[in-house]
Coordinates of C-alpha atoms and ligand atoms in Angstrom, one line a residue:
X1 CA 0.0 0.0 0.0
X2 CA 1.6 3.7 -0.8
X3 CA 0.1 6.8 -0.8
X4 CA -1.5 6.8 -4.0
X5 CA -3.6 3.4 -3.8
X6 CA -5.1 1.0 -1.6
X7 CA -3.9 -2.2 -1.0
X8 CA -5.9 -4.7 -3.3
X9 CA -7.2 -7.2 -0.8
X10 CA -9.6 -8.3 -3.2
X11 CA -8.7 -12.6 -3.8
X12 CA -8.2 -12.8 -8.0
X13 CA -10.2 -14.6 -10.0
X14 CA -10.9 -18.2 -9.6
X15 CA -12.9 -19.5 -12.5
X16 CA -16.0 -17.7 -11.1
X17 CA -18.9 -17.5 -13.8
X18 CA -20.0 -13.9 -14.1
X19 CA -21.9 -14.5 -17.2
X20 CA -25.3 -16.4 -18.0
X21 CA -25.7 -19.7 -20.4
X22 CA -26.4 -16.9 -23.2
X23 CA -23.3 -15.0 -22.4
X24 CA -24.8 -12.2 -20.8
X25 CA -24.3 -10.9 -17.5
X26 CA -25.4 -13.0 -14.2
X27 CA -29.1 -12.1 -12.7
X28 CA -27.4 -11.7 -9.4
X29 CA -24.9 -9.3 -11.2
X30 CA -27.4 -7.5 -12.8
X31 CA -29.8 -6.9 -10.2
X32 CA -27.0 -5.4 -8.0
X33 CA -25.4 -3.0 -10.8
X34 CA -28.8 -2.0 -11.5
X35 CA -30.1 -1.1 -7.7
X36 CA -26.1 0.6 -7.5
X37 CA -27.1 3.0 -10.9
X38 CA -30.2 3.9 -9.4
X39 CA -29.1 4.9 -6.7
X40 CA -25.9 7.0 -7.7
X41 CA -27.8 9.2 -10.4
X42 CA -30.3 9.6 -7.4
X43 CA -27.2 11.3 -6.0
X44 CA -26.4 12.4 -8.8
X45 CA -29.6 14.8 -9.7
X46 CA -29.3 16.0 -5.9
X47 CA -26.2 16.9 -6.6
X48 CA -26.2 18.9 -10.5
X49 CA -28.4 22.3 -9.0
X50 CA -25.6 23.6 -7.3
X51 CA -23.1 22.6 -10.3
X52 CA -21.4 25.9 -11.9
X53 CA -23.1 26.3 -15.2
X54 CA -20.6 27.9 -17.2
X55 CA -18.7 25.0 -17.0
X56 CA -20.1 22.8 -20.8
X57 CA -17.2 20.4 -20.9
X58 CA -18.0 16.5 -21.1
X59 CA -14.5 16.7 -19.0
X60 CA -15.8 18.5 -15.8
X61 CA -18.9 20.1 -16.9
X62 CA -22.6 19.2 -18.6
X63 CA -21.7 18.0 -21.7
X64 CA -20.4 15.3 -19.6
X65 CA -23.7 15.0 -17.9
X66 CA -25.4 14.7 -21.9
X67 CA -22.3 12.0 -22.3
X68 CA -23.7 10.2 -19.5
X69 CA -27.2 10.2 -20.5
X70 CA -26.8 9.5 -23.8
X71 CA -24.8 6.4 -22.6
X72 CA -27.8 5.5 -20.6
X73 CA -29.9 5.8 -23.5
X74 CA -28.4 3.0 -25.3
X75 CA -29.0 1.0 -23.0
X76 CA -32.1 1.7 -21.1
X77 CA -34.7 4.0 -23.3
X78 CA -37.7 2.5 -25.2
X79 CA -38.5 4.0 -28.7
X80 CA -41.7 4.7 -27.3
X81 CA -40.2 7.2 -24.2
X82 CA -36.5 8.0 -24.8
X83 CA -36.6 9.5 -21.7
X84 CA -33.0 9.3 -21.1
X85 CA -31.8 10.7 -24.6
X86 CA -34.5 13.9 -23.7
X87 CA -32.5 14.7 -20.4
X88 CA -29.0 14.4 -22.2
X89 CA -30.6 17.1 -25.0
X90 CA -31.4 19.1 -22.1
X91 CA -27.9 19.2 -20.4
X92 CA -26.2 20.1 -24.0
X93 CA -29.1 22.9 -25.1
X94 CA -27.5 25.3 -22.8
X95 CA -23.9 25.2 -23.4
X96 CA -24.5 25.2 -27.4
X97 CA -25.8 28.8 -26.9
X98 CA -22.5 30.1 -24.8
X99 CA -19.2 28.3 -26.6
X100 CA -16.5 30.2 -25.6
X101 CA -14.6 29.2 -28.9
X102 CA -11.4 29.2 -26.7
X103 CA -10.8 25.6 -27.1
X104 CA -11.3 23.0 -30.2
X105 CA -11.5 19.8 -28.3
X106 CA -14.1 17.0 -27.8
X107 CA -13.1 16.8 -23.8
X108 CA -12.5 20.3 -23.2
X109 CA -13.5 23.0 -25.7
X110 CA -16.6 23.1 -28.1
X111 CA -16.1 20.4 -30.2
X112 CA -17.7 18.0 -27.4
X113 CA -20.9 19.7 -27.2
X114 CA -21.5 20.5 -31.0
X115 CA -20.7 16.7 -32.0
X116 CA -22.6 15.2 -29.5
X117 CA -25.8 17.4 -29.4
X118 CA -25.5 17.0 -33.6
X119 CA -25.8 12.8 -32.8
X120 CA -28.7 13.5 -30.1
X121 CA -30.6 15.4 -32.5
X122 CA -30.2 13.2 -35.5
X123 CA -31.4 10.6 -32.5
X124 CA -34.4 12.7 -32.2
X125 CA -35.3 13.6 -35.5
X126 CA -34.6 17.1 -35.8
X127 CA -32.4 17.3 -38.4
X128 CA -31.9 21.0 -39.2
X129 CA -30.4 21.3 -35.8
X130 CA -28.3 18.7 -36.4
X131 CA -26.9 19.8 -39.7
X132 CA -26.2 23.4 -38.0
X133 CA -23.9 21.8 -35.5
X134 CA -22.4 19.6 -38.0
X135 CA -21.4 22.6 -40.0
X136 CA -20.5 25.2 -36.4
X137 CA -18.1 22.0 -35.6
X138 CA -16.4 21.5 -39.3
X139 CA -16.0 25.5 -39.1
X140 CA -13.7 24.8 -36.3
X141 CA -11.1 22.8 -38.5
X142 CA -9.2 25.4 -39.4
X143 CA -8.0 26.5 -35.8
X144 CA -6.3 23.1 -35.4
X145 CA -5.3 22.5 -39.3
X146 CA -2.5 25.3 -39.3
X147 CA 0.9 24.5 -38.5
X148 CA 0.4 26.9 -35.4
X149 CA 3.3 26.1 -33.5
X150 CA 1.5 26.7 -29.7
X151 CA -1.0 24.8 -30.4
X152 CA -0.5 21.6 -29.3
X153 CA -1.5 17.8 -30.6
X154 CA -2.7 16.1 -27.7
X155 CA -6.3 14.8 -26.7
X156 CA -7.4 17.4 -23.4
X157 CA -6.7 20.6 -25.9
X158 CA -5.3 19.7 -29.1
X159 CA -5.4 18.7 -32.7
X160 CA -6.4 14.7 -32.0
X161 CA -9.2 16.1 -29.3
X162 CA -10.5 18.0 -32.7
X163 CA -10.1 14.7 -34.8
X164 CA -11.5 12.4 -32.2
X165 CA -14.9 14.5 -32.4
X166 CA -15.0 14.1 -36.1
X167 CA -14.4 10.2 -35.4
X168 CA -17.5 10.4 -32.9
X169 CA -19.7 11.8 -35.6
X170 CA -18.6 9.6 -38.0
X171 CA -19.3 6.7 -35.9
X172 CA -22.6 7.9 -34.6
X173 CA -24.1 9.2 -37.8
X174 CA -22.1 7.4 -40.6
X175 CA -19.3 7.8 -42.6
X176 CA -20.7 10.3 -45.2
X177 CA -21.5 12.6 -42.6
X178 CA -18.0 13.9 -42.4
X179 CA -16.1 15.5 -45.5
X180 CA -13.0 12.7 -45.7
X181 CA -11.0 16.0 -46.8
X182 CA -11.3 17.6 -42.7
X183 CA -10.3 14.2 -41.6
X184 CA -7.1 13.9 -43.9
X185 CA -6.3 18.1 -43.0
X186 CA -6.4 17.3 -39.6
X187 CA -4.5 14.3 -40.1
X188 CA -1.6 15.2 -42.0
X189 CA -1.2 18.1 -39.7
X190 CA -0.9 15.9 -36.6
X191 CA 1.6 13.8 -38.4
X192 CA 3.9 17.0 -39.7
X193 CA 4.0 18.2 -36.5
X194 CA 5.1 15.2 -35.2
X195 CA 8.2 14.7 -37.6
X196 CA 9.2 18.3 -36.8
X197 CA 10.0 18.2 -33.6
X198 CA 11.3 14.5 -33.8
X199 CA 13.4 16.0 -36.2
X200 CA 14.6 19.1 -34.1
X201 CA 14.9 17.2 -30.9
X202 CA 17.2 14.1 -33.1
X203 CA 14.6 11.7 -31.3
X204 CA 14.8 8.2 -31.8
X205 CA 11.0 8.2 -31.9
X206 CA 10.1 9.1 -35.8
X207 CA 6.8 11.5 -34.0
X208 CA 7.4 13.3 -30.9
X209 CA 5.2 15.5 -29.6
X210 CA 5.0 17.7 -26.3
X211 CA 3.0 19.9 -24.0
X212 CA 3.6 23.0 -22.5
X213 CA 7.1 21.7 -23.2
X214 CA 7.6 18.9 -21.8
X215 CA 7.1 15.4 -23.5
X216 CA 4.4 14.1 -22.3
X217 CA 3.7 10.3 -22.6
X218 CA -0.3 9.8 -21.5
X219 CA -3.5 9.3 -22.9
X220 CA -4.4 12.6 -21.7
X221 CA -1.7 14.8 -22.3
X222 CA 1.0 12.6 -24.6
X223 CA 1.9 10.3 -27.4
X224 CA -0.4 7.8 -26.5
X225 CA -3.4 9.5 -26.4
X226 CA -2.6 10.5 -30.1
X227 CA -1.1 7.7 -31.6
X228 CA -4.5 5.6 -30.3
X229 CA -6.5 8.7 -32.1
X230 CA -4.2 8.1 -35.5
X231 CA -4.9 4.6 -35.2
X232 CA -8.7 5.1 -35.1
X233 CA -8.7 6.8 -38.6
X234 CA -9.5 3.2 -40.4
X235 CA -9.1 4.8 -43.8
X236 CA -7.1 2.5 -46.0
X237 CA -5.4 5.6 -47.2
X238 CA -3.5 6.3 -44.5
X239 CA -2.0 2.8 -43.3
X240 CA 1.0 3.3 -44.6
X241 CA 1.3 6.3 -42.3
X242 CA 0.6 3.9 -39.6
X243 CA 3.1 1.7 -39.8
X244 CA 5.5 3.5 -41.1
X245 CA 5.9 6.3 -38.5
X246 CA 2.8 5.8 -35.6
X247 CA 4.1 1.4 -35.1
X248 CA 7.6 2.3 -34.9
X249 CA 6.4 4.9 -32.6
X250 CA 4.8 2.8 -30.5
X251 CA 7.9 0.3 -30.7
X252 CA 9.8 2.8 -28.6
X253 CA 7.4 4.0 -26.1
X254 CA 7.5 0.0 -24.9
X255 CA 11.0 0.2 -24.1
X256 CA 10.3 2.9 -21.8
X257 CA 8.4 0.3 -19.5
X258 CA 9.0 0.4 -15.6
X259 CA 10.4 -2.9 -14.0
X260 CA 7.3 -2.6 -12.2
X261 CA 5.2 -3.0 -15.8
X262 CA 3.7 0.4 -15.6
X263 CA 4.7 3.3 -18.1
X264 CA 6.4 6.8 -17.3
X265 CA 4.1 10.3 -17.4
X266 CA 6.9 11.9 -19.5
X267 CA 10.3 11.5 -21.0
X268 CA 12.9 11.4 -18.6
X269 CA 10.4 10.5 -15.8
X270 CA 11.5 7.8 -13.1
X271 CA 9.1 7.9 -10.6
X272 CA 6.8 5.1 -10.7
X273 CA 4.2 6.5 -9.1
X274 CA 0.7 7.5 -11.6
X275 CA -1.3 4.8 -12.7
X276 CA -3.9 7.0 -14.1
X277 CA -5.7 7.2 -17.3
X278 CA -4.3 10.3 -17.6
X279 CA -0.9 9.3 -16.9
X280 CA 0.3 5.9 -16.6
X281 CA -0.7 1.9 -17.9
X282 CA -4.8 2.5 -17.5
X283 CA -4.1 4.9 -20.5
X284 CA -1.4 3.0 -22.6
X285 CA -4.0 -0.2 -22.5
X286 CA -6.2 1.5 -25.3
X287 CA -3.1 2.3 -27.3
X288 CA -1.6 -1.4 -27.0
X289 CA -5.4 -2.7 -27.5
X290 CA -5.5 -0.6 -30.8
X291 CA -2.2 -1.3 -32.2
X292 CA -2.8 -5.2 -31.9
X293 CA -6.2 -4.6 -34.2
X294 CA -4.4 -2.6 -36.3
X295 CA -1.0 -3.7 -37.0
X296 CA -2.2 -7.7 -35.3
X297 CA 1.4 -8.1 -33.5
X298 CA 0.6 -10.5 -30.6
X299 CA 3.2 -8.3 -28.5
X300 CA 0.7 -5.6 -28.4
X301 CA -1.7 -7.9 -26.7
X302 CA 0.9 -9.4 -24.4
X303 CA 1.4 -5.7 -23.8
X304 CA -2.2 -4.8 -22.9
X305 CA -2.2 -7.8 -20.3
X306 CA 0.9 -6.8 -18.5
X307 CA -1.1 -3.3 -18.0
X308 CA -4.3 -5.4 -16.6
X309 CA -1.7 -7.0 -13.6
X310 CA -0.2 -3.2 -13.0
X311 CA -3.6 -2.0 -12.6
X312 CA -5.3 -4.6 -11.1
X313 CA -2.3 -4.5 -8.2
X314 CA -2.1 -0.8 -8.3
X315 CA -5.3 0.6 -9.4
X316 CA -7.3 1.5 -6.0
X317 CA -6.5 5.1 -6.2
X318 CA -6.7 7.5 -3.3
X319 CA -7.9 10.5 -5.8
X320 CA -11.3 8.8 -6.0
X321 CA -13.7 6.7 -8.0
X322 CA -14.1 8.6 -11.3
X323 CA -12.6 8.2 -15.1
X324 CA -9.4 9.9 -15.7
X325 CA -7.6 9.0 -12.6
X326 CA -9.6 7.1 -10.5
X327 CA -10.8 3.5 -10.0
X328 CA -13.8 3.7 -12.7
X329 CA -11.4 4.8 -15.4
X330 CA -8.4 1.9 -14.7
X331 CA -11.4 -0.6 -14.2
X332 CA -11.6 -0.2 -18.3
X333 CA -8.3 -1.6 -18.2
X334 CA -10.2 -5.1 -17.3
X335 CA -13.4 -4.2 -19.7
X336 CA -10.8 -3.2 -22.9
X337 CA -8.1 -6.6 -22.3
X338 CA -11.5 -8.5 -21.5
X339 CA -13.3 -7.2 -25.0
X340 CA -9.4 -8.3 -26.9
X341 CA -9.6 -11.5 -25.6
X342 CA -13.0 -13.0 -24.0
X343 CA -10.8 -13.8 -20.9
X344 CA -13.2 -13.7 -18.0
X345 CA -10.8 -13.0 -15.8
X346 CA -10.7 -9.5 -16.9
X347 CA -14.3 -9.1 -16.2
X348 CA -14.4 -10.6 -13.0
X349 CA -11.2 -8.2 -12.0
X350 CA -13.7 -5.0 -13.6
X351 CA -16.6 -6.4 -11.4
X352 CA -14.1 -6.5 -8.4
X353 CA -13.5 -2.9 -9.1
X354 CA -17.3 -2.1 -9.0
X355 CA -17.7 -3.8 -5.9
X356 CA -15.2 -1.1 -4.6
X357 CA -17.2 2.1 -6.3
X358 CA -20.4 0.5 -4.7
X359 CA -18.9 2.0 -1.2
X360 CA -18.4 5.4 -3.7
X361 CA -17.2 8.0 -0.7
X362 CA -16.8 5.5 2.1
X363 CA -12.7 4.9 1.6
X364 CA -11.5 8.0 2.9
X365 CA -10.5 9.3 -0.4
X366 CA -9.8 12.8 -1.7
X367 CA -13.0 14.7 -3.0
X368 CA -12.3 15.5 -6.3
X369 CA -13.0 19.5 -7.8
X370 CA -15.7 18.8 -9.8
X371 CA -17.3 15.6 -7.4
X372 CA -20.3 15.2 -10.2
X373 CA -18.5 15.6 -13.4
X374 CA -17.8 12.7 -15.3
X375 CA -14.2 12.8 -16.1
X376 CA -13.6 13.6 -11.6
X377 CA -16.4 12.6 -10.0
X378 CA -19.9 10.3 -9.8
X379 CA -21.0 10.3 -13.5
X380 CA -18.4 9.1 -14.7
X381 CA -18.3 6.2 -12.1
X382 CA -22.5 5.7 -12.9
X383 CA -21.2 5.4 -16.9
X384 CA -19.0 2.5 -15.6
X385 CA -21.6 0.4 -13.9
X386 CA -23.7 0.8 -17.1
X387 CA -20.9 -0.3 -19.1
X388 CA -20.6 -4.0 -17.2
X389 CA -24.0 -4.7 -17.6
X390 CA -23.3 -5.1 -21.4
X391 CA -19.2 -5.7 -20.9
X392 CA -18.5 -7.0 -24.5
X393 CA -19.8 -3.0 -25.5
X394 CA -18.0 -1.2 -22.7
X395 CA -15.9 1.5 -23.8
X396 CA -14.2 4.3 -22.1
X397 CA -16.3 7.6 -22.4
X398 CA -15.3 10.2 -24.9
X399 CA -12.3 8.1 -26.2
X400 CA -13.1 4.7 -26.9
X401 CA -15.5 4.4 -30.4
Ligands
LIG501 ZN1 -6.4 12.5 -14.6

C-alpha cells in the first residue's frame, strides 16, 4: 500500500462465472449493478443544481452529464419514451448557446458539445439542428489544421481532441456525414508536427510531440493519447502512415516500460508512481489494444495484459472513483483486455472494481473538484456500472469508439 492506492485485498479470480448460459451478465450481477445505478444518479440529480453552469465540458462540466445520458440511453430507453436521450438534450441545449470558442477539443472545448448534441438530435429527428452543428463543428477545422506552433496535438486541448470529435460523428451518424478532406487536413497536420520536432529534438522516436514543453507520454496529455487517435482513422489511405511512423512509434514507447510493468508520465520521468488514465498503464492499455487490431502483432496484446496486472495490483486510487484518474477509469483496463480476448478474468477483475465504487465516498478518499463531473467525480463512475451490464460493448467515455 503507498500513498496513492489502496492495498488490493480483493482474492483474484478463480474461474468464477460472471456470465449467463447466453453470455450475458449474471441475474445476481445484474440486479445489483442495477439497484447501484439507481441509486448514484439519485445522487447524482441531488447533486447537479448547485453545479457551476458555465462549465459545458463533457471533462468537468454538462456536456459530460449529456455523455452520460446518452450512454444510458443506449441501454435503457424504449422507442416509445427516450426519456434518457431527452435529459442528455437538455444538459447540451445550454452550453450550445454560450461556446467560448477558446478551445477546439471533444473533452475540453466546443467540439464536445457541438458533435454530441449533432448525434442526439439526428437521434431525435430534428435534423436541421443537427446539420447546423455539423457545420459550427467542421468550421472549427481550421484553428487546429495550421501548423500553429502553440497549439499543441494532444487529446485534453489539441489537434487529436478535434479529430476524435470528427471520429464520434462519424461513428454515430455514418461515414458520409463527415467531408474525408477535414479528416485527412487534420491528419496530416498531426503527423507534420510530429516529424518536426522529432526532427529538431534528433529523437529516436520518428513523432514526438509535447505539451507546454515537456514530453508528455499519456492518454491525456502525450503520445499515446494520439497515436491511439491516428490509429482510429481506419481509412485504407492512411495505413501506410501507420506503420510506417505511428508502429515504430509505439515500438519505442514499450522500451520505456518500468520494471514494475507500468509506463512513465513523461520523458525522462522515473518515478513510478501514476497509474492513471491520464498518466500511466490504465491509458497506454487502449493504445496497446488498438495497435494489436491494427497492426495484429501479438506483442501488443501481451502488452495490454501486462497493463491489466499493473492496474489490477495498483489501481485502488486515493484520488477517488471517477474516469481519468480514478478506480472507474483503470477498471476499463479489465473491460478493454476483457473485449481483446474474452478472458473472464478480466471481467471478474472489472466487477471487483465495481464492488469497490459500490462503497463510492466511504474509503476515505480525496474529493475531487468537480465531485459530479464525469471525467472527476460520480457520473463518470455511474457510466461504468452501465458499461458492465453489457461488458462486451463497454468502452471508455469520450475516447473509446
Ligand atoms: Zn487524470
Amino acid at each position: 500500500m503507498s500513498d496513492r492506492e489502496f492495498a488490493n485485498t480483493f482474492p483474484d479470480y478463480a474461474g468464477e462465472k460472471l456470465l449467463n448460459a447466453q453470455g450475458k451478465i449474471a441475474d445476481d450481477l445484474r440486479k445489483q449493478l442495477q439497484s447501484e445505478i439507481d441509486r448514484q444518479l439519485q445522487r447524482l440529480y441531488e447533486g447537479l443544481a448547485s453545479t457551476d453552469p458555465s462549465d459545458y465540458s463533457i471533462y468537468t462540466g454538462s456536456t459530460g452529464i449529456a455523455l452520460l445520458h446518452f450512454h444510458l440511453s443506449n441501454i435503457f430507453d424504449h422507442d416509445e419514451n427516450p426519456r434518457y436521450l431527452k435529459r442528455a438534450l437538455s444538459y447540451v441545449e445550454h452550453p450550445l448557446r454560450h461556446l467560448k470558442r477558446k478551445k477546439a477539443t471533444f473533452l475540453c472545448g466546443d467540439a464536445g458539445p457541438l458533435a454530441l448534441a449533432a448525434v442526439l438530435y439526428h437521434r431525435i429527428g430534428h435534423q436541421d439542428k443537427c446539420e447546423d452543428c455539423l457545420n459550427r463543428l467542421f468550421s472549427r477545422h481550421k484553428d487546429v489544421s495550421s501548423d500553429h506552433v502553440d497549439l499543441p496535438d494532444e487529446f485534453l486541448f489539441g489537434r487529436v481532441g478535434y479529430l476524435f470529435a470528427l471520429l464520434f460523428v462519424q461513428r454515430h451518424l455514418g461515414k458520409e456525414y463527415v467531408n474525408p478532406d477535414l479528416i485527412s487536413e487534420v491528419f496530416r497536420t498531426i503527423i507534420s508536427s510530429g516529424k518536426k520536432l522529432a526532427q529538431r529534438e534528433r529523437s529516436e522516436c520518428p513523432l514526438m510531440y509535447a505539451w507546454h514543453d515537456k514530453e508528455y507520454l499519456g492518454a491525456a496529455h502525450g503520445l499515446v493519447g494520439i497515436f491511439y487517435t491516428l490509429m482510429l482513422v481506419e481509412d485504407p489511405v492512411y495505413k501506410n502512415v501507420l506503420r510506417e511512423l505511428v508502429k515504430p512509434s509505439i515500438d519505442w514507447l514499450m522500451t520505456l516500460r518500468y520494471q514494475s510493468g507500468n509506463y512513465p508520465s513523461s520523458i525522462g520521468s522515473t518515478t513510478d508512481k501514476l497509474v492513471h488514465w491520464c498518466h500511466g498503464a490504465p491509458g497506454w492499455v487502449h493504445m496497446f489494444a488498438q495497435a494489436y487490431k491494427t497492426f495484429g502483432d501479438v506483442k501488443y496484446l501481451e502488452a495490454a495484459r501486462g497493463c491489466g496486472e499493473v492496474v489490477w495490483r495498483r489501481g485502488l486510487l486515493r484520488k477517488g472513483y471517477g474516469i481519468c484518474h480514478g478506480v472507474a477509469g483503470n477498471a476499463y483496463t479489465f473491460l478493454t483486455v476483457y473485449r481483446l480476448t474474452g478472458d473472464e478474468k478480466y471481467l471478474y477483475r472489472a466487477y471487483k472494481f465495481a464492488e469497490w465504487c459500490f462503497d463510492y465516498g466511504k474509503h476515505g478518499c480525496r474529493t475531487p473538484d468537480r465531485p459530479l463531473s464525469l471525467f472527476e467525480g460520480l457520473a463518470g463512475t455511474i457510466y461504468f456500472l452501465a458499461d458492465l451490464l453489457h461488458p462486451a460493448d463497454a468502452k471508455f467515455p469520450a475516447f473509446q469508439l
